[in-house]
Amino acid sequence: MMNSQLQKLNHAPSFSLLPKSNIHTNYLIRHGSPSLINTLPRHPVRQNHNNKKNSSSCVVIRASSGDQLGSSASAITATVPTTSIENKSVSVKAVVTVQETAGELLSSIVTRPLDGFTDLLGKSLLLELVSAELDPRTGLDKDRIKGYANKASHKDDEVIYESNFTIPAGFGAVGAIEVENEHHSEIFIKTIDLQGFPNGSVNVPCNSWVHAKLDNPQKRIFFTNKSYIPSETPSGLKRLRELELENLRGNGEGERKTSDRIYDYDTYNDLGDPDSKEELARPVLGSKEHPYPRRCRTGRPRTKKDPLSETRSSSVYVPRDEAFSEIKELTFAGKTLKSVLHALLPSLETALINPELGFPYFTAIDSLFNEGVTLPKPKTGGFFQTIIPRLVKTITDGGDDLLLFETPEIIDRDKFAWFRDEEFSRQTLAGLNPYSIELVTEWPLKSKLDPEIYGPPESLITTELVEKEIKGCMTVDEALKRKKMFILDYHDLYMPYVNKVREIEGTTLYGSRTLLFLTEDGTLRPVAIELTRPPVGDKPQWKQVFTPTWDATGCWLWRLAKAHVCAHDAGYHQLVIHWLRTHCATEPYIIAANRQLSAMHPIYRLLHPHFRYTMEINALARESLINAGGIIEGCFSPEKYSIELSSAAYDQLWRFDMEALPADLIRRGMAVEDPTAEHGLKLTIEDYPFANDGLILWDAIKEWVGDYVNHYYPDPTLVESDTELQGWWTEVRTKGHADKKDEPWWPVLKTPENLIHILTTIIWVTAGHHAAVNFGQYMYAGYFPNKPTIARTNMPTEDPSEEFFENFLKKPEMALLMCFPSQIQATKVMAVLDVLSNHSPDEEYLGEKLESSWAENPVINAAFERFNGNLKRLEGIIDERNTNLKLKNRVGAGVVPYELLKPFSAPGVTGMGVPNSISI
């Protein structure tokens, strides 16, 4: 059927066969003086390993999210010859490199004899070279040049297949290659090299799964490496371009198979498991009642007890080229996370039998780092040490394993840092969650919730109380005018869940406000914490303000109040700042890009590195982290309402136009526009490490995106007339974020400037934003008293029994330990955060790796090298700032230097490094 469709394709005129220097000159004649290239600074850039110095013009095929597999499997690009000689035939050899995978090793028990026979017959892979030109006599496609590739060699994890072709005179340019896999199972093709052209060999990187013909008779299409916006597509490729997108969209029906490459949308209707237990039922997220971004459709059957919910399964579908789990050199972090979730945590539950048991002493917490937790030996001997050696050690004189945590840097530098008010305040600017602190702009503080339901809206943090706490150095009015008062406001978002959460045994919740004051030396100090419980039953609203005091009872109440606020902040960080605003909000961008932007579209190629592994890691999160009864629900304050709370935050707070770093800072009152200031912004707190470093990174991304967009859209009208681009942005808004499709704040997409801002925002979210809130998790929350994920007990002053309050007075330390997470909650979270904070050896960092399609274009190549240089400059700036003792929010005795936005990193838990994508 496909062949008949292809016969109708219109085709483009052939390209001239020019030396590479002439091709570069043509680019510059079209887009500017060659001297422009020499004005751009050059810096070392990690290049795609498949680039051939003597290759002719290349072509990129749609790259899988598993495209960068380390040194043995690099970026997904496909090079095909731009032309053959018009007046004589050319003999070429195709060399196909196939990566052996874990899945193939498992399936080979059954299929290897059959595939061996196929290889013996010489009919393993059918390759078809498609001419880029129509036959001038008939106006139809020229005959394909077909040939089987035979197995030639097998070395390590690569299998080489070869085929010989004779390209006849007049065939013209090769516009695409089709591949048919005659094996009995899928294969992972890395590259196809076409050797023998007059201008040198042509490399066709694929880095994609190719299904078996028996599973799907449709051939795989791989396009050439040159990028085209739709209006410039050679006529012979137009229908083929459309056909490939149709294949990727699917028809929206049926259950997806593992081998499918279909991208479609669905609601978050698979987090609950009502058929298993009634208490595991969860509302569907992605509706008028519970707005939410969309995720990838799997098509699994509906549950028996809830026709709106989808059944759960042991593995969650993602389009085949988005998965990393079966490739031998799969991402270290992804494999480790699965091991922790599926093997280590169940072993922990066996070792720590009582789920409610807390830590009896602070020394018991310290023992996690110097003595460890003994684990029962898994049935597969040596499993833990092989997969997660950083966490699990072997006990040499016994049969068990030992879970032994590395000491987080914050405690290694200052064991009592978590106890100090100044560190509590500093971390709002340079810690795990620098996104919540806001300038106080309205006074007095007042809730916007319905007082009939939640009680009096007025805060008990009064003018008199504040002026007393700031020691009369200024009035509240002066502090407001001088922008000296800041707040962590978890009141209105949390209050609707307080009574619901309190019905769950072993936990509690409050709405909270934390007021902070900016001192003359540019540091913050906490002034007051207000905790509120709405009315419940016959009890009226309860609220109380706690302040730093000098008496013993007040000091311990203040420490307990801080523990509650830290738990609120940890939940908000994980559920909203991290999961919702990066992982969850990004998946619709990925789905829409694959459905609407062709693999040959320059914007697809710009965005693709920033989408690597995100859908797979999100699927794993739905499977084991954010699902009903998962790690998040069991270990964070909102418990079973955790993801529902993130839906409320999406409804009330999420706006695409505010996801850009400058807009986010302005919205929170942390900056104002100032054309005369660096970055065009004046920060409200000058020493704000996250913002200081982040704005340099934002500017570097914006400059790179601007150079790229302006190259491909020299005429501003091309943006609005780009049908694929407009289709992508329309689908992001109307399908991917369908519950917010009618919001007036969505940016329009009419000019290159609009496009630059939209793309910069998306790349910032996937790179800078995610790095800032992810890779410091173990550093700041690995010692859980610094950032407890849950508070399990009420404040001693809220309706206390006489016995409870007496026990608090006798041993307040026990009250704090009882409030902290239980042993099983703490160790589970610590193990997961250790893995989430880990950079895998195959990590790809922002601005480090030159994609081959960019390398082929001298203008883009030079722009990328400038981007790389700007990021290296940022590293130097951060190093210099971290030695400046005047910057007290990032430097000081026992203070962890702020390095989360340093672009590059070694593997492991390093507290630095900005990967391209949300890959863990």
PDB file of C-alpha atoms in Angstrom, residues 143-332:
ATOM      1  CA  ASP A 143      12.160   2.925  -9.611  1.00  0.00           C
ATOM      2  CA  ARG A 144      13.632   2.189  -6.203  1.00  0.00           C
ATOM      3  CA  ILE A 145      17.104   0.721  -6.001  1.00  0.00           C
ATOM      4  CA  LYS A 146      16.665  -2.325  -3.814  1.00  0.00           C
ATOM      5  CA  GLY A 147      19.126  -4.643  -2.170  1.00  0.00           C
ATOM      6  CA  TYR A 148      19.401  -7.039   0.746  1.00  0.00           C
ATOM      7  CA  ALA A 149      22.080  -6.378   3.348  1.00  0.00           C
ATOM      8  CA  ASN A 150      23.896  -9.557   4.410  1.00  0.00           C
ATOM      9  CA  LYS A 151      25.492 -10.201   7.784  1.00  0.00           C
ATOM     10  CA  ALA A 152      29.216  -9.527   7.430  1.00  0.00           C
ATOM     11  CA  SER A 153      30.644  -9.480  10.960  1.00  0.00           C
ATOM     12  CA  HIS A 154      29.828  -9.428  14.666  1.00  0.00           C
ATOM     13  CA  LYS A 155      32.079  -7.646  17.135  1.00  0.00           C
ATOM     14  CA  ASP A 156      31.221  -6.925  20.767  1.00  0.00           C
ATOM     15  CA  ASP A 157      27.663  -5.584  20.743  1.00  0.00           C
ATOM     16  CA  GLU A 158      27.588  -4.525  17.075  1.00  0.00           C
ATOM     17  CA  VAL A 159      26.506  -6.580  14.077  1.00  0.00           C
ATOM     18  CA  ILE A 160      27.521  -5.375  10.603  1.00  0.00           C
ATOM     19  CA  TYR A 161      25.420  -5.986   7.497  1.00  0.00           C
ATOM     20  CA  GLU A 162      26.558  -5.071   3.974  1.00  0.00           C
ATOM     21  CA  SER A 163      24.934  -4.648   0.574  1.00  0.00           C
ATOM     22  CA  ASN A 164      26.136  -3.505  -2.852  1.00  0.00           C
ATOM     23  CA  PHE A 165      24.153  -1.155  -5.071  1.00  0.00           C
ATOM     24  CA  THR A 166      24.572   0.140  -8.582  1.00  0.00           C
ATOM     25  CA  ILE A 167      22.996   3.580  -8.845  1.00  0.00           C
ATOM     26  CA  PRO A 168      22.113   4.111 -12.500  1.00  0.00           C
ATOM     27  CA  ALA A 169      22.838   7.255 -14.469  1.00  0.00           C
ATOM     28  CA  GLY A 170      20.140   9.838 -14.047  1.00  0.00           C
ATOM     29  CA  PHE A 171      18.910   8.491 -10.701  1.00  0.00           C
ATOM     30  CA  GLY A 172      19.634  11.849  -9.082  1.00  0.00           C
ATOM     31  CA  ALA A 173      19.684  12.632  -5.392  1.00  0.00           C
ATOM     32  CA  VAL A 174      18.748  10.055  -2.785  1.00  0.00           C
ATOM     33  CA  GLY A 175      15.890  11.663  -0.863  1.00  0.00           C
ATOM     34  CA  ALA A 176      15.080   8.869   1.560  1.00  0.00           C
ATOM     35  CA  ILE A 177      15.937   5.305   2.511  1.00  0.00           C
ATOM     36  CA  GLU A 178      13.356   2.696   3.393  1.00  0.00           C
ATOM     37  CA  VAL A 179      14.240  -0.302   5.527  1.00  0.00           C
ATOM     38  CA  GLU A 180      12.398  -3.592   5.890  1.00  0.00           C
ATOM     39  CA  ASN A 181      13.499  -5.878   8.726  1.00  0.00           C
ATOM     40  CA  GLU A 182      13.220  -9.534   7.657  1.00  0.00           C
ATOM     41  CA  HIS A 183      14.274 -10.833  11.090  1.00  0.00           C
ATOM     42  CA  HIS A 184      11.756 -12.320  13.505  1.00  0.00           C
ATOM     43  CA  SER A 185      12.282  -9.600  16.110  1.00  0.00           C
ATOM     44  CA  GLU A 186      12.956  -5.868  16.160  1.00  0.00           C
ATOM     45  CA  ILE A 187      16.482  -4.540  15.750  1.00  0.00           C
ATOM     46  CA  PHE A 188      18.172  -1.306  16.734  1.00  0.00           C
ATOM     47  CA  ILE A 189      19.903   0.233  13.708  1.00  0.00           C
ATOM     48  CA  LYS A 190      22.583   2.760  14.539  1.00  0.00           C
ATOM     49  CA  THR A 191      23.914   3.806  11.150  1.00  0.00           C
ATOM     50  CA  ILE A 192      23.913   3.073   7.436  1.00  0.00           C
ATOM     51  CA  ASP A 193      27.076   4.087   5.590  1.00  0.00           C
ATOM     52  CA  LEU A 194      26.938   4.424   1.807  1.00  0.00           C
ATOM     53  CA  GLN A 195      30.499   4.064   0.551  1.00  0.00           C
ATOM     54  CA  GLY A 196      31.797   4.677  -2.969  1.00  0.00           C
ATOM     55  CA  PHE A 197      30.455   8.078  -3.997  1.00  0.00           C
ATOM     56  CA  PRO A 198      32.942  10.369  -5.751  1.00  0.00           C
ATOM     57  CA  ASN A 199      32.837  12.879  -2.883  1.00  0.00           C
ATOM     58  CA  GLY A 200      33.370  10.263  -0.187  1.00  0.00           C
ATOM     59  CA  SER A 201      31.177   7.978   1.860  1.00  0.00           C
ATOM     60  CA  VAL A 202      27.796   9.085   3.106  1.00  0.00           C
ATOM     61  CA  ASN A 203      26.711   8.281   6.644  1.00  0.00           C
ATOM     62  CA  VAL A 204      23.052   7.587   7.481  1.00  0.00           C
ATOM     63  CA  PRO A 205      22.718   7.405  11.263  1.00  0.00           C
ATOM     64  CA  CYS A 206      19.427   5.893  12.352  1.00  0.00           C
ATOM     65  CA  ASN A 207      19.569   5.143  16.092  1.00  0.00           C
ATOM     66  CA  SER A 208      16.071   3.796  15.936  1.00  0.00           C
ATOM     67  CA  TRP A 209      14.162   0.591  16.494  1.00  0.00           C
ATOM     68  CA  VAL A 210      13.026  -1.105  13.301  1.00  0.00           C
ATOM     69  CA  HIS A 211      10.173  -3.539  13.779  1.00  0.00           C
ATOM     70  CA  ALA A 212      10.091  -7.009  12.235  1.00  0.00           C
ATOM     71  CA  LYS A 213       8.167  -7.365   8.992  1.00  0.00           C
ATOM     72  CA  LEU A 214       6.100 -10.110  10.631  1.00  0.00           C
ATOM     73  CA  ASP A 215       4.896  -7.652  13.282  1.00  0.00           C
ATOM     74  CA  ASN A 216       4.241  -4.777  10.890  1.00  0.00           C
ATOM     75  CA  PRO A 217       4.662  -4.956   7.095  1.00  0.00           C
ATOM     76  CA  GLN A 218       5.133  -1.190   6.847  1.00  0.00           C
ATOM     77  CA  LYS A 219       8.672  -0.181   5.910  1.00  0.00           C
ATOM     78  CA  ARG A 220      10.570   2.370   7.982  1.00  0.00           C
ATOM     79  CA  ILE A 221      11.313   5.715   6.326  1.00  0.00           C
ATOM     80  CA  PHE A 222      14.513   7.625   7.027  1.00  0.00           C
ATOM     81  CA  PHE A 223      14.883  11.113   5.585  1.00  0.00           C
ATOM     82  CA  THR A 224      18.014  12.958   4.569  1.00  0.00           C
ATOM     83  CA  ASN A 225      19.891  15.205   6.936  1.00  0.00           C
ATOM     84  CA  LYS A 226      19.055  18.603   5.492  1.00  0.00           C
ATOM     85  CA  SER A 227      16.450  20.552   7.463  1.00  0.00           C
ATOM     86  CA  TYR A 228      13.429  22.003   5.669  1.00  0.00           C
ATOM     87  CA  ILE A 229      10.515  24.086   6.835  1.00  0.00           C
ATOM     88  CA  PRO A 230       7.364  22.818   5.067  1.00  0.00           C
ATOM     89  CA  SER A 231       7.266  25.493   2.380  1.00  0.00           C
ATOM     90  CA  GLU A 232      10.822  24.642   1.307  1.00  0.00           C
ATOM     91  CA  THR A 233      10.405  20.869   1.239  1.00  0.00           C
ATOM     92  CA  PRO A 234      11.462  19.364  -2.087  1.00  0.00           C
ATOM     93  CA  SER A 235       8.245  18.459  -3.884  1.00  0.00           C
ATOM     94  CA  GLY A 236       9.172  14.807  -4.054  1.00  0.00           C
ATOM     95  CA  LEU A 237       9.397  14.580  -0.267  1.00  0.00           C
ATOM     96  CA  LYS A 238       6.196  16.427   0.617  1.00  0.00           C
ATOM     97  CA  ARG A 239       3.808  13.485   0.656  1.00  0.00           C
ATOM     98  CA  LEU A 240       6.421  11.213   2.236  1.00  0.00           C
ATOM     99  CA  ARG A 241       6.866  13.852   4.947  1.00  0.00           C
ATOM    100  CA  GLU A 242       3.118  13.882   5.570  1.00  0.00           C
ATOM    101  CA  LEU A 243       2.879  10.093   5.498  1.00  0.00           C
ATOM    102  CA  GLU A 244       5.488   9.660   8.219  1.00  0.00           C
ATOM    103  CA  LEU A 245       3.617  12.102  10.470  1.00  0.00           C
ATOM    104  CA  GLU A 246       0.371  10.223   9.825  1.00  0.00           C
ATOM    105  CA  ASN A 247       2.101   7.024  10.929  1.00  0.00           C
ATOM    106  CA  LEU A 248       3.243   8.672  14.153  1.00  0.00           C
ATOM    107  CA  ARG A 249      -0.196  10.088  14.974  1.00  0.00           C
ATOM    108  CA  GLY A 250      -2.065   6.798  14.662  1.00  0.00           C
ATOM    109  CA  ASN A 251      -5.842   6.664  14.651  1.00  0.00           C
ATOM    110  CA  GLY A 252      -6.488   6.986  18.395  1.00  0.00           C
ATOM    111  CA  GLU A 253      -7.849   3.464  18.669  1.00  0.00           C
ATOM    112  CA  GLY A 254      -6.774   0.217  20.286  1.00  0.00           C
ATOM    113  CA  GLU A 255      -4.234  -0.708  22.910  1.00  0.00           C
ATOM    114  CA  ARG A 256      -0.698   0.279  22.127  1.00  0.00           C
ATOM    115  CA  LYS A 257       1.909  -2.439  21.592  1.00  0.00           C
ATOM    116  CA  THR A 258       5.498  -2.160  22.741  1.00  0.00           C
ATOM    117  CA  SER A 259       6.723  -1.901  19.158  1.00  0.00           C
ATOM    118  CA  ASP A 260       4.361   0.974  18.260  1.00  0.00           C
ATOM    119  CA  ARG A 261       5.692   4.432  17.469  1.00  0.00           C
ATOM    120  CA  ILE A 262       2.388   6.238  17.993  1.00  0.00           C
ATOM    121  CA  TYR A 263       2.057   9.512  19.897  1.00  0.00           C
ATOM    122  CA  ASP A 264      -1.377  10.437  21.219  1.00  0.00           C
ATOM    123  CA  TYR A 265      -2.974  12.087  24.267  1.00  0.00           C
ATOM    124  CA  ASP A 266      -4.883  10.866  27.284  1.00  0.00           C
ATOM    125  CA  THR A 267      -5.777  12.068  30.751  1.00  0.00           C
ATOM    126  CA  TYR A 268      -4.049  10.944  33.940  1.00  0.00           C
ATOM    127  CA  ASN A 269      -6.635   8.220  34.494  1.00  0.00           C
ATOM    128  CA  ASP A 270      -4.170   5.452  35.346  1.00  0.00           C
ATOM    129  CA  LEU A 271      -2.867   6.512  38.766  1.00  0.00           C
ATOM    130  CA  GLY A 272      -5.543   4.689  40.754  1.00  0.00           C
ATOM    131  CA  ASP A 273      -6.193   0.971  41.037  1.00  0.00           C
ATOM    132  CA  PRO A 274      -9.845   0.644  42.101  1.00  0.00           C
ATOM    133  CA  ASP A 275     -10.120  -2.979  40.992  1.00  0.00           C
ATOM    134  CA  SER A 276      -7.380  -3.934  43.457  1.00  0.00           C
ATOM    135  CA  LYS A 277      -8.593  -2.000  46.513  1.00  0.00           C
ATOM    136  CA  GLU A 278     -11.340   0.547  46.973  1.00  0.00           C
ATOM    137  CA  GLU A 279      -8.979   2.848  48.863  1.00  0.00           C
ATOM    138  CA  LEU A 280      -6.681   2.931  45.813  1.00  0.00           C
ATOM    139  CA  ALA A 281      -9.316   4.638  43.639  1.00  0.00           C
ATOM    140  CA  ARG A 282      -8.199   8.096  42.465  1.00  0.00           C
ATOM    141  CA  PRO A 283      -9.950  10.842  40.484  1.00  0.00           C
ATOM    142  CA  VAL A 284      -9.110  11.325  36.819  1.00  0.00           C
ATOM    143  CA  LEU A 285      -6.786  14.306  36.352  1.00  0.00           C
ATOM    144  CA  GLY A 286      -7.489  16.186  33.149  1.00  0.00           C
ATOM    145  CA  SER A 287     -11.027  17.496  33.439  1.00  0.00           C
ATOM    146  CA  LYS A 288     -12.997  20.590  34.413  1.00  0.00           C
ATOM    147  CA  GLU A 289     -12.992  19.459  38.048  1.00  0.00           C
ATOM    148  CA  HIS A 290      -9.329  18.449  38.095  1.00  0.00           C
ATOM    149  CA  PRO A 291      -7.409  20.277  35.298  1.00  0.00           C
ATOM    150  CA  TYR A 292      -4.088  18.722  34.304  1.00  0.00           C
ATOM    151  CA  PRO A 293      -1.674  18.362  31.385  1.00  0.00           C
ATOM    152  CA  ARG A 294      -2.101  15.311  29.185  1.00  0.00           C
ATOM    153  CA  ARG A 295       0.106  12.232  29.044  1.00  0.00           C
ATOM    154  CA  CYS A 296       0.771   9.685  26.317  1.00  0.00           C
ATOM    155  CA  ARG A 297      -2.177   7.456  25.452  1.00  0.00           C
ATOM    156  CA  THR A 298      -1.692   3.704  26.069  1.00  0.00           C
ATOM    157  CA  GLY A 299      -5.186   2.449  25.210  1.00  0.00           C
ATOM    158  CA  ARG A 300      -5.337  -0.043  28.073  1.00  0.00           C
ATOM    159  CA  PRO A 301      -8.818  -1.313  29.031  1.00  0.00           C
ATOM    160  CA  ARG A 302     -10.932   0.547  31.583  1.00  0.00           C
ATOM    161  CA  THR A 303     -11.237  -0.730  35.146  1.00  0.00           C
ATOM    162  CA  LYS A 304     -14.305  -2.722  36.152  1.00  0.00           C
ATOM    163  CA  LYS A 305     -15.204  -0.526  39.113  1.00  0.00           C
ATOM    164  CA  ASP A 306     -14.533   2.858  37.483  1.00  0.00           C
ATOM    165  CA  PRO A 307     -15.289   3.184  33.764  1.00  0.00           C
ATOM    166  CA  LEU A 308     -13.325   6.466  33.668  1.00  0.00           C
ATOM    167  CA  SER A 309     -10.085   4.906  34.914  1.00  0.00           C
ATOM    168  CA  GLU A 310      -7.597   2.828  32.947  1.00  0.00           C
ATOM    169  CA  THR A 311      -6.269  -0.487  34.205  1.00  0.00           C
ATOM    170  CA  ARG A 312      -2.689  -0.596  35.394  1.00  0.00           C
ATOM    171  CA  SER A 313      -0.012  -2.884  33.997  1.00  0.00           C
ATOM    172  CA  SER A 314       3.470  -4.045  34.925  1.00  0.00           C
ATOM    173  CA  SER A 315       4.978  -1.817  32.251  1.00  0.00           C
ATOM    174  CA  VAL A 316       3.652   1.402  30.745  1.00  0.00           C
ATOM    175  CA  TYR A 317       3.691   2.033  26.994  1.00  0.00           C
ATOM    176  CA  VAL A 318       5.796   4.789  25.539  1.00  0.00           C
ATOM    177  CA  PRO A 319       6.493   5.115  21.785  1.00  0.00           C
ATOM    178  CA  ARG A 320       9.274   2.673  20.919  1.00  0.00           C
ATOM    179  CA  ASP A 321      11.925   5.259  20.192  1.00  0.00           C
ATOM    180  CA  GLU A 322      11.265   7.000  23.516  1.00  0.00           C
ATOM    181  CA  ALA A 323      12.228   3.944  25.575  1.00  0.00           C
ATOM    182  CA  PHE A 324      15.665   3.304  26.985  1.00  0.00           C
ATOM    183  CA  SER A 325      15.111   0.233  29.107  1.00  0.00           C
ATOM    184  CA  GLU A 326      16.252  -2.525  26.743  1.00  0.00           C
ATOM    185  CA  ILE A 327      19.407  -1.058  25.272  1.00  0.00           C
ATOM    186  CA  LYS A 328      22.541  -2.544  26.780  1.00  0.00           C
ATOM    187  CA  GLU A 329      24.074   0.823  27.527  1.00  0.00           C
ATOM    188  CA  LEU A 330      20.794   2.112  28.891  1.00  0.00           C
ATOM    189  CA  THR A 331      20.996   5.089  31.133  1.00  0.00           C
ATOM    190  CA  PHE A 332      22.564   4.139  34.426  1.00  0.00           C
TER     191      PHE A 332
END
